[in-house]
PDB file of C-alpha atoms in Angstrom:
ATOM      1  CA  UNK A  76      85.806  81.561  92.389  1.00  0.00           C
ATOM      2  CA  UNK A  77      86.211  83.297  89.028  1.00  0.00           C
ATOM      3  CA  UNK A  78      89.377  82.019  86.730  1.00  0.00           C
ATOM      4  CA  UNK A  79      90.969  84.583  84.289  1.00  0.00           C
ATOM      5  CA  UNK A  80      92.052  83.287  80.643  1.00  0.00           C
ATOM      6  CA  UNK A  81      94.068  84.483  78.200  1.00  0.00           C
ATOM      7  CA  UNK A  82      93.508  85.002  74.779  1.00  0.00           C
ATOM      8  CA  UNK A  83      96.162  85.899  71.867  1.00  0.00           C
ATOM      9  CA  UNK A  84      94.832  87.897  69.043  1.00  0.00           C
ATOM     10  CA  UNK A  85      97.574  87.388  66.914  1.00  0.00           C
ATOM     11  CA  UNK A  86      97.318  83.346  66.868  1.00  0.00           C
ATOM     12  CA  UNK A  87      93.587  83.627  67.732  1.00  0.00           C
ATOM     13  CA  UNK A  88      93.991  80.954  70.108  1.00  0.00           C
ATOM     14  CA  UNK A  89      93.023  80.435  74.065  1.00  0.00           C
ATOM     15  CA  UNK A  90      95.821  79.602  76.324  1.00  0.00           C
ATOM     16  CA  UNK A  91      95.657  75.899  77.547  1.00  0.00           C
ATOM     17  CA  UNK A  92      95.997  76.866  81.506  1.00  0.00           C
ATOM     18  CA  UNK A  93      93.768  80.144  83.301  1.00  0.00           C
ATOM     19  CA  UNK A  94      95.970  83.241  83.789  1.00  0.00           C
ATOM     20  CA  UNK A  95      94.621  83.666  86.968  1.00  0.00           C
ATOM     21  CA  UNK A  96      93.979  80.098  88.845  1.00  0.00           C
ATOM     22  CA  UNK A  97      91.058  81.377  91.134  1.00  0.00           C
ATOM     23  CA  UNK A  98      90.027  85.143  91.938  1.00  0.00           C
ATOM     24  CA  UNK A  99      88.393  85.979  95.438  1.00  0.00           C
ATOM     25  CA  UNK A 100      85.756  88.072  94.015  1.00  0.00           C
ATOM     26  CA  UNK A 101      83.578  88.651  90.906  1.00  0.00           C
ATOM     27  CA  UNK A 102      86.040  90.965  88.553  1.00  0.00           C
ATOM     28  CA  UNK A 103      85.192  93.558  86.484  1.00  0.00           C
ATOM     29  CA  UNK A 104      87.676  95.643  83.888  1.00  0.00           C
ATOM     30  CA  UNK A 105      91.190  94.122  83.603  1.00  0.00           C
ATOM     31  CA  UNK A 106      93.793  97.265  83.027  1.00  0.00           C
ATOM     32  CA  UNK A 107      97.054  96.472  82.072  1.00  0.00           C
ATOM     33  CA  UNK A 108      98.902  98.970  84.411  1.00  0.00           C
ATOM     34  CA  UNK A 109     103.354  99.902  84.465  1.00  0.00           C
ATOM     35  CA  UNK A 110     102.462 100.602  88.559  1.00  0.00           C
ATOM     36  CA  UNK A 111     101.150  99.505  91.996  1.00  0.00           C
ATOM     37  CA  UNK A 112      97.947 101.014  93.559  1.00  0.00           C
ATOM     38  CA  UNK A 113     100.958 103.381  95.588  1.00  0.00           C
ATOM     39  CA  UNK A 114     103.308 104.160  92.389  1.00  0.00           C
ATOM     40  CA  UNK A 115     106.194 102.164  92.689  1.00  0.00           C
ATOM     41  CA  UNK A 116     106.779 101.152  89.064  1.00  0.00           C
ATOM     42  CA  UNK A 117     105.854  97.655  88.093  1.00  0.00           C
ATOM     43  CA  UNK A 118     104.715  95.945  85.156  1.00  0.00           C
ATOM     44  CA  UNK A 119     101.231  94.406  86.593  1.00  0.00           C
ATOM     45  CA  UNK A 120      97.417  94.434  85.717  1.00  0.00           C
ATOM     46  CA  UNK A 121      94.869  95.283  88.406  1.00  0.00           C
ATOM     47  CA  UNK A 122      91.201  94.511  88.476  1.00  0.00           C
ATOM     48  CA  UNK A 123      88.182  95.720  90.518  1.00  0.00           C
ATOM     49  CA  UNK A 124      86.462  93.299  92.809  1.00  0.00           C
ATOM     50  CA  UNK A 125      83.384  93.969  92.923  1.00  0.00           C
ATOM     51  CA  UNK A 126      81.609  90.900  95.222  1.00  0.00           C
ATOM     52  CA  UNK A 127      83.047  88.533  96.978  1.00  0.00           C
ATOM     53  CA  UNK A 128      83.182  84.957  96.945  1.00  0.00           C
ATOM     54  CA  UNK A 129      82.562  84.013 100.413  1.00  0.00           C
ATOM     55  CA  UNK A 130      82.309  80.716 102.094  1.00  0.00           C
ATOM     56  CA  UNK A 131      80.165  78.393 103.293  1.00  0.00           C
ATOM     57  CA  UNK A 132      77.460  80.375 101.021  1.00  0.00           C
ATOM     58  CA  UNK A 133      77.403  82.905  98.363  1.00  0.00           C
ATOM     59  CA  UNK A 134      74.294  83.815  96.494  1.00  0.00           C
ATOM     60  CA  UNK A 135      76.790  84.734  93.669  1.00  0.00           C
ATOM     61  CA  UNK A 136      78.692  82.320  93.860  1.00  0.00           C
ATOM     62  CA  UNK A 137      75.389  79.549  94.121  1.00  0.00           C
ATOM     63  CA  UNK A 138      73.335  81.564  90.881  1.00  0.00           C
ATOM     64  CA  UNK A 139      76.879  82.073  88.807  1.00  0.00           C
ATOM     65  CA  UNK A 140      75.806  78.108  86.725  1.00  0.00           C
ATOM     66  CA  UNK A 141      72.193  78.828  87.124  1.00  0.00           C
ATOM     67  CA  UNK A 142      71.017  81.479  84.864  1.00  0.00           C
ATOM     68  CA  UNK A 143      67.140  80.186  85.384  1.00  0.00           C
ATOM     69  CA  UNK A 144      67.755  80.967  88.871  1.00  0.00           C
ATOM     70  CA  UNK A 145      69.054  84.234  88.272  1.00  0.00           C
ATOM     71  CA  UNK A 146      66.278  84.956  86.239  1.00  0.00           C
ATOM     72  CA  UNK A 147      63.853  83.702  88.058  1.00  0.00           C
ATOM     73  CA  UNK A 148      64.721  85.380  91.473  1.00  0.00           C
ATOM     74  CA  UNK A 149      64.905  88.784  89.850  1.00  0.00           C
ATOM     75  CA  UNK A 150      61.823  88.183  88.506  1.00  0.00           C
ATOM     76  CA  UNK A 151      59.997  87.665  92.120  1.00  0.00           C
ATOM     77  CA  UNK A 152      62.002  89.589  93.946  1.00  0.00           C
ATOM     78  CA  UNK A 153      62.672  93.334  93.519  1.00  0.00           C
ATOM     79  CA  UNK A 154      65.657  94.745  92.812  1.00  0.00           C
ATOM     80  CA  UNK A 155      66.706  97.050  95.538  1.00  0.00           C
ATOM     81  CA  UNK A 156      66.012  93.960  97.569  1.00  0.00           C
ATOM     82  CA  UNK A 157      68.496  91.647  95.675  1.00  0.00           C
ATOM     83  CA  UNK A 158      70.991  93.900  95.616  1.00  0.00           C
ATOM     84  CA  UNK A 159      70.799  94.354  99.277  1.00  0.00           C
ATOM     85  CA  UNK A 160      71.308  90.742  99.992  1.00  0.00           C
ATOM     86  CA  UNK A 161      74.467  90.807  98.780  1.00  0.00           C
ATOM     87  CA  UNK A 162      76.921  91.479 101.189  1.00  0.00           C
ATOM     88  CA  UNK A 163      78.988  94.944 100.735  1.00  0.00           C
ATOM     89  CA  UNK A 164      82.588  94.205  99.610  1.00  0.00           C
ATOM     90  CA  UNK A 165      85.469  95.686  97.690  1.00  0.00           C
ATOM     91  CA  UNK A 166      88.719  95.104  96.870  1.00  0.00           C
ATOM     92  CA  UNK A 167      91.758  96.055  93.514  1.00  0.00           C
ATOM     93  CA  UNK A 168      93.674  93.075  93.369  1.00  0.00           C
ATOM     94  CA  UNK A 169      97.004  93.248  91.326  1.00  0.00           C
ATOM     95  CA  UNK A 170      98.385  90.600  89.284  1.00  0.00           C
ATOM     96  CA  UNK A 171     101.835  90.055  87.828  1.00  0.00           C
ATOM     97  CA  UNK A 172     102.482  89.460  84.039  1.00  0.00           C
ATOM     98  CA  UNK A 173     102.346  86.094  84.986  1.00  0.00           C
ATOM     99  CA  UNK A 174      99.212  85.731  87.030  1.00  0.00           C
ATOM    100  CA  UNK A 175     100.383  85.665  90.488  1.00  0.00           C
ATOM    101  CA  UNK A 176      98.559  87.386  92.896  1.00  0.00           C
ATOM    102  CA  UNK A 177     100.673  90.960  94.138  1.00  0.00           C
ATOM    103  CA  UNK A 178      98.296  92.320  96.430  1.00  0.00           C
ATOM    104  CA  UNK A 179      94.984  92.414  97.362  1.00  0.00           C
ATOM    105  CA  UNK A 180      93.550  95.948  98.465  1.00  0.00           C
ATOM    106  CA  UNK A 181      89.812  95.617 100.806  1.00  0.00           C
ATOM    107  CA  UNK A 182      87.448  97.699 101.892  1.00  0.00           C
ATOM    108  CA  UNK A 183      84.932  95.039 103.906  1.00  0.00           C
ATOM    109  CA  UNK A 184      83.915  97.074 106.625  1.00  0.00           C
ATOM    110  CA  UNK A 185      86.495  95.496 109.259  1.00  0.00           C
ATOM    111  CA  UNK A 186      85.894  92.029 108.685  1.00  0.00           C
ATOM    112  CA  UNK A 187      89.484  91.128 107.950  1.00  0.00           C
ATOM    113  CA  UNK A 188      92.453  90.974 109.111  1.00  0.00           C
ATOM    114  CA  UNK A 189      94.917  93.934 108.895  1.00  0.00           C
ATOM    115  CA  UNK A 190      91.476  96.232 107.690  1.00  0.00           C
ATOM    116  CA  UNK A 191      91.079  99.571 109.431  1.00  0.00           C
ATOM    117  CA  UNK A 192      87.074  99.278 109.508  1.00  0.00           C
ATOM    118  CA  UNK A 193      85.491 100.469 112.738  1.00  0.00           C
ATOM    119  CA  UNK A 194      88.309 102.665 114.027  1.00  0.00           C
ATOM    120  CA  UNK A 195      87.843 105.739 112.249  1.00  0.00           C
ATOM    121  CA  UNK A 196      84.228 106.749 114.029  1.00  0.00           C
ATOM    122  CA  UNK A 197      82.351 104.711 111.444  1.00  0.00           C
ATOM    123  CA  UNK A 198      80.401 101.390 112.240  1.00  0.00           C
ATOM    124  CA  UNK A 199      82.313  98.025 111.995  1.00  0.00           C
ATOM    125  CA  UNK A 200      81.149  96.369 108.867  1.00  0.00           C
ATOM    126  CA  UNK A 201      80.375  99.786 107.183  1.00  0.00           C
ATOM    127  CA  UNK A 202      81.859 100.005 103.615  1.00  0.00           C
ATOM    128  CA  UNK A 203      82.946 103.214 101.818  1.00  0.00           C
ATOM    129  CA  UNK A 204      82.694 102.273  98.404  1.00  0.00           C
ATOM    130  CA  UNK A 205      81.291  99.058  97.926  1.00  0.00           C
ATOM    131  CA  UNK A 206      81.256  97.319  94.440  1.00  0.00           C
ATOM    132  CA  UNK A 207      84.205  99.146  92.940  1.00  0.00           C
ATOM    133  CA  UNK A 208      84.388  98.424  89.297  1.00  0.00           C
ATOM    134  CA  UNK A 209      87.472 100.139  88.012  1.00  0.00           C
ATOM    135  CA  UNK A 210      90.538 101.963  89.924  1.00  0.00           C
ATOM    136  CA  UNK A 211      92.127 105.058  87.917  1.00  0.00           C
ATOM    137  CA  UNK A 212      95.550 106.411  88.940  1.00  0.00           C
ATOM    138  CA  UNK A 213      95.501 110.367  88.715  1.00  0.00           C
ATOM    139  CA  UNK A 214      98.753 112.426  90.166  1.00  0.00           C
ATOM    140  CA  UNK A 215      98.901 111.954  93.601  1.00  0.00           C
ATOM    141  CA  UNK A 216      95.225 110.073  94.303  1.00  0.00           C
ATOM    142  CA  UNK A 217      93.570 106.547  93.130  1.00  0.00           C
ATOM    143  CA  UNK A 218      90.006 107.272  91.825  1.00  0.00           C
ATOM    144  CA  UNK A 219      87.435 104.232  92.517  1.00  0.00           C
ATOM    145  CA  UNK A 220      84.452 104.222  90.076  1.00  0.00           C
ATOM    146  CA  UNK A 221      81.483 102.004  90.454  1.00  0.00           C
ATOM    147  CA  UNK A 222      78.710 100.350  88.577  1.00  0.00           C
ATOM    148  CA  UNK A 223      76.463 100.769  91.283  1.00  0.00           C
ATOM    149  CA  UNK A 224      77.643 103.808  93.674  1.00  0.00           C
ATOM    150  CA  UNK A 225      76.360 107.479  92.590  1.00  0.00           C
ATOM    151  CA  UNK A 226      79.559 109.325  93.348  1.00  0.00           C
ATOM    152  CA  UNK A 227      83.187 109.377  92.737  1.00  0.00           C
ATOM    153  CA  UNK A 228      85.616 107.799  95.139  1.00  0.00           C
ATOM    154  CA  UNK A 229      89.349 108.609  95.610  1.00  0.00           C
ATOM    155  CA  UNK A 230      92.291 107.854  98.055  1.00  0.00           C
ATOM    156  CA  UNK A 231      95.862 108.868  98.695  1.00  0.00           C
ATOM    157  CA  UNK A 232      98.260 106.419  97.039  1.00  0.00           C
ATOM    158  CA  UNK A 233     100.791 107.160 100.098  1.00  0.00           C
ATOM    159  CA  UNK A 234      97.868 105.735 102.071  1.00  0.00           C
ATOM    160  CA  UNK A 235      97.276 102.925 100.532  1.00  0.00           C
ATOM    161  CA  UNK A 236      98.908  99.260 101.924  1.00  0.00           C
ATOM    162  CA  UNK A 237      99.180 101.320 105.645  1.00  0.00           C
TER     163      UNK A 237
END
């Protein structure tokens, strides 16, 4: 997985120890944030998830040290093809000020535990919004914005964690 450190712009110095031990996805923009993804008030920092590290294999997770490899796959093989291969996955997880993991909110289709995917008439393994990059609270709703999906995503904060 992907390990978070800290770095203090005052003493221009990196911390000795990762702020976050191990991630279980590739993250993308770090927000400090004073709230949880449903508004109760917290001092916490949430990041978007935007692949998954997934055991026994990820093609991430394998190319992550091996920049040839990255290269040289997405030299043979298209695109649209690449990015296919990659299994669909989301997830915001929240972190406390001191690194500990507060929740972890998923959108995998079904695949695990306590995930609503498959009961609401859609296919089992189907994900809404995969690859979320950012989450952005606005009044009553969370917005999810991707790198990779061409629309705008949001979601009821009273729904979220049910």
């Amino acid at each position: 997985g992907v390990s978070i450190l800290r770095y203090d712009l005052l003493s221009n110095q990196m911390d000795d120890k990762p702020f976050v031990q191990v991630m279980p996805g590739t993250g993308d923009n770090i927000k400090a944030m004073d709230q949880l993804p449903n508004g109760t008030k917290m001092k916490c920092y949430w990041m978007g998830l935007g692949g998954k590290y997934t055991k026994p294999f990820s093609l991430l997770n394998f190319i992550a040290d091996k920049p040839w490899l990255a290269s040289l796959i997405l030299a043979v093989v298209p695109y649209r093809v690449v990015i296919e291969l990659i299994p669909k996955w989301t997830a915001l997880a929240v972190y406390d000020e001191r690194g500990m993991l507060v929740e972890t909110l998923i959108d995998d289709g079904g695949s695990s535990k306590g995930s609503k995917g498959g009961g609401d008439g859609k296919k089992k393994g189907t994900v809404d919004v995969p690859w979320i990059s950012e989450v952005e609270p606005v009044g009553d709703y969370l917005y999810l914005m991707s790198w990779y999906n061409p629309f705008l995503a949001r979601i009821k904060k009273s729904s979220v964690g049910k």
